[in-house]
mmCIF file of C-alpha atoms in Angstrom:
data_model
loop_
_atom_site.group_PDB
_atom_site.id
_atom_site.type_symbol
_atom_site.label_atom_id
_atom_site.label_comp_id
_atom_site.label_asym_id
_atom_site.label_seq_id
_atom_site.Cartn_x
_atom_site.Cartn_y
_atom_site.Cartn_z
ATOM 1 C CA MET A 1 0.016 -0.110 0.112
ATOM 2 C CA ASN A 2 2.992 2.297 0.542
ATOM 3 C CA THR A 3 3.681 2.226 -3.158
ATOM 4 C CA ILE A 4 0.068 3.895 -3.790
ATOM 5 C CA PHE A 5 1.449 7.010 -1.885
ATOM 6 C CA GLU A 6 4.602 6.766 -3.785
ATOM 7 C CA SER A 7 2.728 6.787 -7.039
ATOM 8 C CA ALA A 8 0.335 9.586 -6.128
ATOM 9 C CA ASN A 9 3.446 11.827 -5.388
ATOM 10 C CA GLU A 10 4.547 11.214 -8.865
ATOM 11 C CA LEU A 11 1.030 13.251 -10.061
ATOM 12 C CA LYS A 12 1.504 15.905 -7.691
ATOM 13 C CA GLN A 13 2.276 18.804 -10.354
ATOM 14 C CA GLU A 14 -0.423 17.323 -12.384
ATOM 15 C CA LEU A 15 -2.929 17.579 -9.517
ATOM 16 C CA ILE A 16 -1.931 21.110 -8.613
ATOM 17 C CA ASP A 17 -2.344 21.971 -12.467
ATOM 18 C CA ILE A 18 -5.833 20.432 -12.274
ATOM 19 C CA ARG A 19 -6.647 21.994 -8.974
ATOM 20 C CA ARG A 20 -5.672 25.600 -10.255
ATOM 21 C CA THR A 21 -7.468 25.172 -13.326
ATOM 22 C CA ILE A 22 -10.406 24.645 -11.281
ATOM 23 C CA HIS A 23 -9.819 27.253 -8.900
ATOM 24 C CA ARG A 24 -9.227 30.123 -11.648
ATOM 25 C CA CYS A 25 -13.097 29.377 -12.875
ATOM 26 C CA PRO A 26 -15.244 28.591 -10.072
ATOM 27 C CA GLU A 27 -19.073 27.842 -10.554
ATOM 28 C CA VAL A 28 -21.775 28.289 -7.822
ATOM 29 C CA GLY A 29 -24.877 25.850 -7.315
ATOM 30 C CA PRO A 30 -26.270 23.008 -9.320
ATOM 31 C CA VAL A 31 -25.476 24.025 -13.042
ATOM 32 C CA LEU A 32 -21.529 23.951 -13.435
ATOM 33 C CA PRO A 33 -20.819 23.602 -17.163
ATOM 34 C CA LYS A 34 -17.376 24.396 -17.463
ATOM 35 C CA THR A 35 -16.180 22.336 -14.348
ATOM 36 C CA LYS A 36 -18.289 19.376 -15.594
ATOM 37 C CA GLU A 37 -16.894 19.536 -18.944
ATOM 38 C CA PHE A 38 -13.092 19.824 -17.606
ATOM 39 C CA VAL A 39 -13.889 16.859 -15.360
ATOM 40 C CA LEU A 40 -15.410 14.691 -18.181
ATOM 41 C CA LYS A 41 -12.461 15.663 -20.517
ATOM 42 C CA LYS A 42 -10.055 14.230 -17.572
ATOM 43 C CA LEU A 43 -11.842 11.367 -16.994
ATOM 44 C CA ARG A 44 -12.104 10.279 -20.700
ATOM 45 C CA GLU A 45 -7.951 10.855 -20.815
ATOM 46 C CA TYR A 46 -7.518 8.394 -18.065
ATOM 47 C CA GLY A 47 -9.560 5.669 -20.015
ATOM 48 C CA TYR A 48 -12.923 6.133 -18.202
ATOM 49 C CA GLU A 49 -16.274 6.312 -19.980
ATOM 50 C CA PRO A 50 -18.191 8.909 -17.717
ATOM 51 C CA GLN A 51 -21.748 9.199 -17.602
ATOM 52 C CA GLU A 52 -23.831 12.718 -16.688
ATOM 53 C CA ILE A 53 -26.505 13.065 -14.018
ATOM 54 C CA CYS A 54 -28.341 15.642 -12.670
ATOM 55 C CA GLU A 55 -27.159 18.312 -15.229
ATOM 56 C CA SER A 56 -23.780 18.677 -13.771
ATOM 57 C CA GLY A 57 -23.284 15.440 -11.862
ATOM 58 C CA ILE A 58 -20.666 12.684 -13.146
ATOM 59 C CA ILE A 59 -20.366 9.500 -12.606
ATOM 60 C CA ALA A 60 -17.432 6.804 -13.703
ATOM 61 C CA THR A 61 -16.732 3.322 -12.639
ATOM 62 C CA ILE A 62 -13.688 0.785 -12.804
ATOM 63 C CA GLU A 63 -14.060 -2.766 -12.165
ATOM 64 C CA GLY A 64 -11.041 -5.127 -10.871
ATOM 65 C CA GLU A 65 -10.140 -8.597 -12.061
ATOM 66 C CA LYS A 66 -11.763 -9.942 -8.887
ATOM 67 C CA PRO A 67 -15.506 -9.830 -8.192
ATOM 68 C CA GLY A 68 -16.708 -8.191 -5.202
ATOM 69 C CA LYS A 69 -18.752 -5.249 -3.623
ATOM 70 C CA THR A 70 -19.039 -1.694 -4.925
ATOM 71 C CA PHE A 71 -17.509 1.385 -2.996
ATOM 72 C CA LEU A 72 -18.183 4.842 -3.899
ATOM 73 C CA PHE A 73 -16.141 7.892 -3.621
ATOM 74 C CA ARG A 74 -17.986 11.293 -3.735
ATOM 75 C CA ALA A 75 -16.095 14.651 -4.492
ATOM 76 C CA ASP A 76 -18.207 18.312 -4.611
ATOM 77 C CA MET A 77 -17.554 20.834 -7.445
ATOM 78 C CA ASP A 78 -19.257 23.821 -6.821
ATOM 79 C CA ALA A 79 -18.040 27.008 -5.284
ATOM 80 C CA LEU A 80 -19.376 29.937 -3.283
ATOM 81 C CA ALA A 81 -20.366 33.126 -4.229
ATOM 82 C CA ILE A 82 -17.486 34.915 -2.509
ATOM 83 C CA LYS A 83 -15.138 37.595 -4.474
ATOM 84 C CA GLU A 84 -11.649 35.954 -3.857
ATOM 85 C CA GLU A 85 -9.009 38.187 -2.072
ATOM 86 C CA ALA A 86 -6.505 35.490 -1.451
ATOM 87 C CA PRO A 87 -2.891 36.537 -2.256
ATOM 88 C CA VAL A 88 -2.249 33.677 -4.991
ATOM 89 C CA PRO A 89 -1.480 34.085 -8.588
ATOM 90 C CA PHE A 90 -4.201 31.514 -9.936
ATOM 91 C CA ALA A 91 -7.230 33.670 -7.691
ATOM 92 C CA SER A 92 -10.515 33.707 -9.065
ATOM 93 C CA ALA A 93 -11.460 36.959 -10.832
ATOM 94 C CA ASN A 94 -15.114 36.100 -11.577
ATOM 95 C CA GLY A 95 -16.769 37.245 -8.396
ATOM 96 C CA SER A 96 -17.025 33.635 -6.846
ATOM 97 C CA MET A 97 -14.544 31.498 -5.125
ATOM 98 C CA HIS A 98 -13.484 27.983 -4.118
ATOM 99 C CA ALA A 99 -13.387 29.073 -0.616
ATOM 100 C CA CYS A 100 -14.509 25.665 0.793
ATOM 101 C CA GLY A 101 -11.777 23.695 -1.084
ATOM 102 C CA HIS A 102 -14.253 21.841 -3.707
ATOM 103 C CA ASP A 103 -11.653 22.459 -6.349
ATOM 104 C CA MET A 104 -9.016 20.283 -3.985
ATOM 105 C CA HIS A 105 -11.514 17.669 -3.637
ATOM 106 C CA THR A 106 -12.171 17.307 -7.134
ATOM 107 C CA ALA A 107 -8.356 17.215 -7.979
ATOM 108 C CA MET A 108 -7.806 14.529 -5.323
ATOM 109 C CA LEU A 109 -10.652 12.464 -6.909
ATOM 110 C CA LEU A 110 -9.255 12.828 -10.358
ATOM 111 C CA GLY A 111 -5.886 11.725 -8.953
ATOM 112 C CA ALA A 112 -7.533 8.737 -7.355
ATOM 113 C CA ALA A 113 -9.258 8.092 -10.687
ATOM 114 C CA ARG A 114 -5.802 7.885 -12.410
ATOM 115 C CA LEU A 115 -4.451 5.552 -9.495
ATOM 116 C CA LEU A 116 -7.053 3.170 -9.970
ATOM 117 C CA LYS A 117 -6.103 2.539 -13.486
ATOM 118 C CA GLN A 118 -2.693 1.813 -12.235
ATOM 119 C CA TYR A 119 -3.965 -0.544 -9.553
ATOM 120 C CA GLN A 120 -6.994 -1.832 -11.305
ATOM 121 C CA LYS A 121 -5.882 -5.526 -10.965
ATOM 122 C CA ASP A 122 -6.108 -4.955 -7.028
ATOM 123 C CA ILE A 123 -9.590 -3.894 -7.127
ATOM 124 C CA ALA A 124 -11.957 -6.836 -5.770
ATOM 125 C CA GLY A 125 -15.231 -5.562 -6.901
ATOM 126 C CA THR A 126 -16.017 -2.186 -8.419
ATOM 127 C CA ILE A 127 -15.249 1.486 -7.449
ATOM 128 C CA LYS A 128 -17.653 4.332 -8.438
ATOM 129 C CA LEU A 129 -16.367 7.860 -8.636
ATOM 130 C CA VAL A 130 -19.044 10.567 -8.644
ATOM 131 C CA PHE A 131 -18.428 14.190 -8.816
ATOM 132 C CA GLN A 132 -21.346 16.239 -7.566
ATOM 133 C CA PRO A 133 -22.588 19.886 -7.970
ATOM 134 C CA ASP A 134 -24.377 22.151 -5.259
ATOM 135 C CA GLU A 135 -23.046 20.783 -1.788
ATOM 136 C CA GLU A 136 -23.109 24.130 -0.633
ATOM 137 C CA GLY A 137 -26.835 24.774 -1.522
ATOM 138 C CA PHE A 138 -27.540 21.335 0.278
ATOM 139 C CA THR A 139 -29.386 20.146 -3.044
ATOM 140 C CA GLY A 140 -26.737 18.345 -4.716
ATOM 141 C CA ALA A 141 -26.615 15.121 -2.861
ATOM 142 C CA LYS A 142 -30.301 14.639 -2.448
ATOM 143 C CA ALA A 143 -30.608 15.315 -6.237
ATOM 144 C CA MET A 144 -28.027 12.625 -7.056
ATOM 145 C CA LEU A 145 -29.791 10.042 -4.873
ATOM 146 C CA LYS A 146 -32.894 10.688 -6.321
ATOM 147 C CA ALA A 147 -31.566 10.066 -9.794
ATOM 148 C CA GLY A 148 -30.153 6.654 -8.982
ATOM 149 C CA VAL A 149 -26.539 7.485 -8.097
ATOM 150 C CA LEU A 150 -26.504 4.313 -5.554
ATOM 151 C CA GLN A 151 -27.657 1.900 -8.299
ATOM 152 C CA ASN A 152 -26.201 0.438 -11.517
ATOM 153 C CA PRO A 153 -24.073 -1.006 -9.920
ATOM 154 C CA SER A 154 -25.685 -1.105 -6.453
ATOM 155 C CA VAL A 155 -23.212 0.672 -3.920
ATOM 156 C CA ASP A 156 -22.338 -1.065 -0.536
ATOM 157 C CA ALA A 157 -20.142 1.767 0.975
ATOM 158 C CA ALA A 158 -19.125 5.180 0.312
ATOM 159 C CA MET A 159 -16.238 7.714 1.479
ATOM 160 C CA ALA A 160 -15.773 11.274 1.037
ATOM 161 C CA LEU A 161 -12.655 13.516 2.092
ATOM 162 C CA HIS A 162 -13.076 17.404 2.961
ATOM 163 C CA VAL A 163 -9.946 19.707 3.432
ATOM 164 C CA ASN A 164 -9.926 21.400 6.782
ATOM 165 C CA SER A 165 -8.201 24.655 7.132
ATOM 166 C CA GLY A 166 -6.597 25.178 10.380
ATOM 167 C CA THR A 167 -5.342 21.324 10.743
ATOM 168 C CA PRO A 168 -1.881 20.427 10.324
ATOM 169 C CA SER A 169 -1.377 19.485 6.824
ATOM 170 C CA GLY A 170 -1.961 15.791 5.979
ATOM 171 C CA VAL A 171 -3.386 15.161 9.338
ATOM 172 C CA VAL A 172 -6.573 13.011 9.194
ATOM 173 C CA LEU A 173 -9.648 13.262 11.210
ATOM 174 C CA CYS A 174 -11.931 10.326 11.202
ATOM 175 C CA GLY A 175 -15.248 11.009 13.210
ATOM 176 C CA LEU A 176 -16.988 8.126 14.791
ATOM 177 C CA GLY A 177 -21.038 8.421 14.667
ATOM 178 C CA THR A 178 -22.787 11.442 14.171
ATOM 179 C CA CYS A 179 -19.997 13.685 13.875
ATOM 180 C CA MET A 180 -21.352 16.885 11.825
ATOM 181 C CA ALA A 181 -24.763 18.731 12.606
ATOM 182 C CA GLY A 182 -27.678 19.016 10.513
ATOM 183 C CA CYS A 183 -28.441 21.911 8.835
ATOM 184 C CA THR A 184 -31.894 23.872 7.492
ATOM 185 C CA LEU A 185 -31.803 27.106 5.679
ATOM 186 C CA PHE A 186 -34.973 28.932 6.023
ATOM 187 C CA ARG A 187 -36.400 32.227 4.739
ATOM 188 C CA ILE A 188 -38.625 34.612 6.910
ATOM 189 C CA ARG A 189 -40.699 37.047 4.984
ATOM 190 C CA VAL A 190 -42.153 39.851 6.878
ATOM 191 C CA LYS A 191 -44.844 42.141 5.124
ATOM 192 C CA GLY A 192 -46.238 45.091 6.272
ATOM 193 C CA LYS A 193 -47.498 48.393 4.698
ATOM 194 C CA GLY A 194 -45.089 50.859 3.308
ATOM 195 C CA CYS A 195 -45.562 54.698 4.069
ATOM 196 C CA HIS A 196 -43.426 57.912 4.399
ATOM 197 C CA GLY A 197 -40.958 57.590 7.306
ATOM 198 C CA ALA A 198 -42.785 61.093 8.321
ATOM 199 C CA MET A 199 -46.229 59.562 9.131
ATOM 200 C CA PRO A 200 -45.350 56.066 10.511
ATOM 201 C CA GLU A 201 -49.033 55.767 11.663
ATOM 202 C CA ASN A 202 -50.303 55.445 8.250
ATOM 203 C CA GLY A 203 -48.458 52.259 7.504
ATOM 204 C CA VAL A 204 -47.156 48.789 9.125
ATOM 205 C CA ASP A 205 -43.444 48.662 9.697
ATOM 206 C CA PRO A 206 -41.899 45.416 8.635
ATOM 207 C CA ILE A 207 -38.551 46.385 9.869
ATOM 208 C CA ASN A 208 -39.810 46.939 13.298
ATOM 209 C CA ILE A 209 -41.723 43.515 13.216
ATOM 210 C CA ALA A 210 -38.726 41.663 11.871
ATOM 211 C CA ALA A 211 -36.467 43.196 14.783
ATOM 212 C CA HIS A 212 -38.923 41.901 17.233
ATOM 213 C CA VAL A 213 -38.908 38.462 15.182
ATOM 214 C CA TYR A 214 -35.030 38.251 15.469
ATOM 215 C CA LEU A 215 -34.659 38.922 19.197
ATOM 216 C CA SER A 216 -37.403 36.521 19.808
ATOM 217 C CA LEU A 217 -35.911 33.529 18.103
ATOM 218 C CA GLN A 218 -33.084 33.802 20.317
ATOM 219 C CA GLU A 219 -34.979 32.726 22.984
ATOM 220 C CA ILE A 220 -35.615 29.291 21.286
ATOM 221 C CA ILE A 221 -32.130 28.239 22.068
ATOM 222 C CA ALA A 222 -31.680 30.154 25.385
ATOM 223 C CA ARG A 223 -34.862 29.108 26.988
ATOM 224 C CA GLU A 224 -36.321 26.189 25.165
ATOM 225 C CA ILE A 225 -33.437 23.709 24.654
ATOM 226 C CA ALA A 226 -31.577 21.920 27.186
ATOM 227 C CA PRO A 227 -27.980 23.352 27.638
ATOM 228 C CA MET A 228 -26.477 19.996 26.860
ATOM 229 C CA GLN A 229 -28.118 19.540 23.721
ATOM 230 C CA PRO A 230 -26.052 21.304 20.816
ATOM 231 C CA ALA A 231 -28.394 23.535 18.741
ATOM 232 C CA VAL A 232 -27.560 26.697 16.955
ATOM 233 C CA VAL A 233 -30.225 29.221 15.295
ATOM 234 C CA THR A 234 -28.216 31.947 13.184
ATOM 235 C CA ILE A 235 -29.724 34.671 11.205
ATOM 236 C CA GLY A 236 -27.328 35.675 8.385
ATOM 237 C CA LYS A 237 -29.292 37.887 6.240
ATOM 238 C CA PHE A 238 -31.342 40.814 7.142
ATOM 239 C CA SER A 239 -32.622 42.782 4.392
ATOM 240 C CA GLY A 240 -35.298 45.439 3.769
ATOM 241 C CA GLY A 241 -35.826 49.127 2.495
ATOM 242 C CA GLN A 242 -34.096 51.239 0.115
ATOM 243 C CA ALA A 243 -34.598 54.669 1.339
ATOM 244 C CA PRO A 244 -33.710 56.219 4.857
ATOM 245 C CA ASN A 245 -36.942 58.085 4.892
ATOM 246 C CA ILE A 246 -39.489 55.452 3.624
ATOM 247 C CA ILE A 247 -40.782 52.665 5.626
ATOM 248 C CA PRO A 248 -40.628 49.562 3.189
ATOM 249 C CA GLU A 249 -43.488 46.955 2.206
ATOM 250 C CA GLU A 250 -41.197 43.818 3.120
ATOM 251 C CA VAL A 251 -38.353 42.539 4.804
ATOM 252 C CA VAL A 252 -36.692 39.241 4.522
ATOM 253 C CA LEU A 253 -34.357 37.095 6.716
ATOM 254 C CA GLU A 254 -32.635 34.333 6.203
ATOM 255 C CA GLY A 255 -30.715 31.906 8.425
ATOM 256 C CA THR A 256 -29.790 28.364 9.639
ATOM 257 C CA ILE A 257 -30.960 25.806 12.143
ATOM 258 C CA ARG A 258 -28.030 23.447 13.242
ATOM 259 C CA THR A 259 -28.575 20.320 15.447
ATOM 260 C CA PHE A 260 -27.357 16.694 15.750
ATOM 261 C CA ASP A 261 -30.921 15.386 15.882
ATOM 262 C CA ARG A 262 -33.484 15.787 12.925
ATOM 263 C CA GLU A 263 -36.465 15.939 15.227
ATOM 264 C CA LEU A 264 -35.231 18.651 17.463
ATOM 265 C CA SER A 265 -34.501 20.488 14.164
ATOM 266 C CA ALA A 266 -38.099 19.958 13.220
ATOM 267 C CA GLN A 267 -39.321 21.371 16.560
ATOM 268 C CA ILE A 268 -37.069 24.404 16.337
ATOM 269 C CA TYR A 269 -38.476 25.200 12.561
ATOM 270 C CA GLU A 270 -41.964 24.734 14.126
ATOM 271 C CA ARG A 271 -41.219 27.443 16.782
ATOM 272 C CA ILE A 272 -39.464 29.770 14.392
ATOM 273 C CA GLU A 273 -42.949 29.409 12.101
ATOM 274 C CA LYS A 274 -45.116 30.245 15.362
ATOM 275 C CA ILE A 275 -42.954 33.126 16.758
ATOM 276 C CA SER A 276 -42.714 34.608 13.274
ATOM 277 C CA THR A 277 -46.357 34.296 12.565
ATOM 278 C CA GLN A 278 -47.594 35.338 15.684
ATOM 279 C CA THR A 279 -45.233 38.530 16.185
ATOM 280 C CA ALA A 280 -46.060 39.671 12.812
ATOM 281 C CA SER A 281 -49.951 39.514 13.494
ATOM 282 C CA LEU A 282 -49.181 41.162 16.974
ATOM 283 C CA PHE A 283 -47.997 44.299 15.191
ATOM 284 C CA ARG A 284 -50.413 44.362 12.517
ATOM 285 C CA GLY A 285 -48.211 42.648 9.779
ATOM 286 C CA GLU A 286 -47.829 39.129 8.248
ATOM 287 C CA ALA A 287 -45.026 36.787 8.076
ATOM 288 C CA THR A 288 -44.366 33.457 6.181
ATOM 289 C CA VAL A 289 -41.599 31.087 6.898
ATOM 290 C CA THR A 290 -40.245 28.837 4.054
ATOM 291 C CA GLU A 291 -37.425 26.120 4.070
ATOM 292 C CA ILE A 292 -34.799 26.693 1.384
ATOM 293 C CA SER A 293 -33.001 23.685 1.700
ATOM 294 C CA SER A 294 -31.595 21.272 4.275
ATOM 295 C CA ALA A 295 -28.815 18.380 5.333
ATOM 296 C CA PRO A 296 -29.456 16.061 7.745
ATOM 297 C CA PRO A 297 -26.639 15.389 10.690
ATOM 298 C CA LEU A 298 -23.842 13.574 9.151
ATOM 299 C CA HIS A 299 -23.587 9.885 10.525
ATOM 300 C CA ASN A 300 -20.114 7.986 9.927
ATOM 301 C CA ASP A 301 -20.712 4.306 10.159
ATOM 302 C CA GLU A 302 -18.558 3.527 13.232
ATOM 303 C CA GLU A 303 -17.351 0.110 12.098
ATOM 304 C CA MET A 304 -16.499 1.109 8.434
ATOM 305 C CA THR A 305 -14.585 4.374 9.766
ATOM 306 C CA LYS A 306 -12.634 2.363 12.341
ATOM 307 C CA ASN A 307 -11.784 -0.012 9.657
ATOM 308 C CA ILE A 308 -10.668 2.846 7.403
ATOM 309 C CA ALA A 309 -8.563 4.626 9.954
ATOM 310 C CA GLY A 310 -7.077 1.301 10.762
ATOM 311 C CA TYR A 311 -5.844 0.994 6.905
ATOM 312 C CA LEU A 312 -4.716 4.256 6.788
ATOM 313 C CA LYS A 313 -2.493 3.990 9.811
ATOM 314 C CA GLU A 314 -0.978 0.911 8.118
ATOM 315 C CA ALA A 315 -0.091 2.471 4.891
ATOM 316 C CA TYR A 316 0.352 6.243 5.943
ATOM 317 C CA GLU A 317 1.891 7.880 8.992
ATOM 318 C CA PRO A 318 0.043 6.377 11.908
ATOM 319 C CA ASP A 319 0.447 9.356 14.051
ATOM 320 C CA LYS A 320 -1.531 11.573 11.552
ATOM 321 C CA ILE A 321 -4.514 9.552 11.860
ATOM 322 C CA VAL A 322 -6.976 10.915 14.356
ATOM 323 C CA VAL A 323 -10.095 9.218 15.568
ATOM 324 C CA PHE A 324 -12.621 11.244 17.561
ATOM 325 C CA GLU A 325 -16.155 10.899 18.805
ATOM 326 C CA GLN A 326 -17.443 14.479 19.062
ATOM 327 C CA GLY A 327 -17.994 16.682 16.267
ATOM 328 C CA GLY A 328 -18.701 20.317 15.388
ATOM 329 C CA MET A 329 -21.607 22.050 14.088
ATOM 330 C CA GLY A 330 -20.615 22.644 10.473
ATOM 331 C CA SER A 331 -22.435 20.661 8.090
ATOM 332 C CA GLU A 332 -22.181 18.586 4.637
ATOM 333 C CA ASP A 333 -24.593 17.444 2.518
ATOM 334 C CA PHE A 334 -22.618 14.175 1.885
ATOM 335 C CA ALA A 335 -24.789 13.319 5.203
ATOM 336 C CA SER A 336 -27.589 12.091 2.922
ATOM 337 C CA TYR A 337 -25.845 9.236 1.551
ATOM 338 C CA THR A 338 -24.954 8.168 5.220
ATOM 339 C CA TYR A 339 -28.969 7.051 5.748
ATOM 340 C CA GLU A 340 -28.692 5.102 2.699
ATOM 341 C CA ILE A 341 -25.328 2.964 3.183
ATOM 342 C CA PRO A 342 -22.458 3.025 5.329
ATOM 343 C CA CYS A 343 -20.421 5.798 5.120
ATOM 344 C CA SER A 344 -16.979 7.606 6.018
ATOM 345 C CA TYR A 345 -16.299 11.079 5.632
ATOM 346 C CA LEU A 346 -12.992 12.111 6.705
ATOM 347 C CA LEU A 347 -11.239 15.576 7.116
ATOM 348 C CA ILE A 348 -7.467 16.067 5.864
ATOM 349 C CA GLY A 349 -5.716 19.119 7.167
ATOM 350 C CA ALA A 350 -5.042 21.835 4.856
ATOM 351 C CA GLY A 351 -2.603 23.853 6.661
ATOM 352 C CA THR A 352 -1.900 26.094 9.759
ATOM 353 C CA ALA A 353 -0.606 29.707 10.122
ATOM 354 C CA GLN A 354 2.171 28.092 11.731
ATOM 355 C CA GLU A 355 3.061 26.326 8.656
ATOM 356 C CA ASN A 356 2.652 29.158 6.350
ATOM 357 C CA GLU A 357 1.105 32.559 7.175
ATOM 358 C CA LEU A 358 -1.082 32.394 4.306
ATOM 359 C CA TYR A 359 -2.865 29.037 5.807
ATOM 360 C CA GLY A 360 -5.202 28.467 8.366
ATOM 361 C CA LYS A 361 -8.042 31.101 7.657
ATOM 362 C CA PRO A 362 -11.414 29.890 8.217
ATOM 363 C CA MET A 363 -13.519 27.789 5.405
ATOM 364 C CA HIS A 364 -15.767 30.169 3.428
ATOM 365 C CA ASN A 365 -13.271 33.036 4.161
ATOM 366 C CA ASP A 366 -12.318 35.224 1.127
ATOM 367 C CA HIS A 367 -8.682 34.738 2.067
ATOM 368 C CA VAL A 368 -8.442 31.136 2.831
ATOM 369 C CA VAL A 369 -5.452 29.360 1.217
ATOM 370 C CA PHE A 370 -4.989 25.647 1.368
ATOM 371 C CA ASN A 371 -1.843 23.694 1.133
ATOM 372 C CA GLU A 372 -1.679 21.944 -2.172
ATOM 373 C CA ASP A 373 1.022 19.404 -1.028
ATOM 374 C CA ILE A 374 -1.754 17.552 0.302
ATOM 375 C CA LEU A 375 -3.404 16.723 -3.134
ATOM 376 C CA PRO A 376 -1.302 13.632 -3.883
ATOM 377 C CA ILE A 377 -1.979 12.165 0.096
ATOM 378 C CA GLY A 378 -5.764 12.827 -0.470
ATOM 379 C CA SER A 379 -5.816 10.538 -3.527
ATOM 380 C CA ALA A 380 -3.672 8.019 -1.910
ATOM 381 C CA LEU A 381 -5.696 7.940 1.040
ATOM 382 C CA LEU A 382 -8.850 7.297 -0.969
ATOM 383 C CA VAL A 383 -7.546 4.573 -2.844
ATOM 384 C CA THR A 384 -5.883 2.970 -0.127
ATOM 385 C CA GLY A 385 -8.929 2.815 1.960
ATOM 386 C CA ALA A 386 -11.340 1.661 -0.934
ATOM 387 C CA LEU A 387 -8.690 -1.452 -2.169
ATOM 388 C CA ARG A 388 -8.438 -2.407 1.462
ATOM 389 C CA TRP A 389 -12.109 -2.347 2.462
ATOM 390 C CA LEU A 390 -13.110 -4.165 -0.940
ATOM 391 C CA ASN A 391 -10.647 -6.707 -0.326
ATOM 392 C CA GLU A 392 -11.733 -7.522 3.212
ATOM 393 C CA HIS A 393 -15.544 -7.298 2.678
#
């Protein structure tokens, strides 16, 4: 298995070039035409016959000489609507940015695709490569699952790798059980009656209503959820009005609910609806609450993840494989896969400020820079985990 890491390291410059090509032209959402065509071209160059799914999703398979189960890799390809400010020569200039490292994930999986051709005789079964759009919007995984990504052939287990800024380069974090929060994105639309600011008695002020709603929502976590039960409600958008002397007709708030329990998320959403509508009614206005999208809590299969961690310790640097049981409140739409089949979702450190002053910025930050040295490591980790799992199952 150590030879896989050596083979991957020989691809390092190619993977960097791939990553930078994708990074320069980021695309957001479920439709990624340029990214899709680039990935399709690379897979064909490597000898695959990729198929398109869900507009910008891609599937490719490779079979070994021995029969066996089917193992799936997933990489996300979409970017964020963030203007890049990172001081790198390959920075995006189109107003969007790969601030969550999905360009890194795509490059790693393309590297794994090439490695698998070299080690095809060692595959006991089938490996399915999946390149997915719109992870950030939480629609990609659900759409791919609905379109049958786990069928033809039927998938037995899946694995995904995500870069983690602020973690030392090459350190692999393996979470057991529910290790990432579920997330529900919601929108509150508050309607009032517009009027001139000099005569507020002639209107119904939706800004005032929205302010009361915002403050009241904080009480859900403070007074309705047990302190030992992790839950977060965040309002990240508060928008209304266009002139300082005019009371507008409408205000829009958008936010997220994050918990480790799907039932708790549903309860919080119900309370948001009730607080919003009743508060608006109290102040003579109206409010409607709608779900924008959601991802459930991510649940790593404990047995599978322990197995994968063990394989990686044997083939990689054992002190860099860290197994943990309590996760954070970040969310990931790969979670939807984890309720269908056994899955392992691992994080790979992409650098700290102690290594390089450019590294270590938060994810989704306009200055975040990832250490490209981990690209071949990521490819080798994926291939090692899959080959060992298939051979032992």
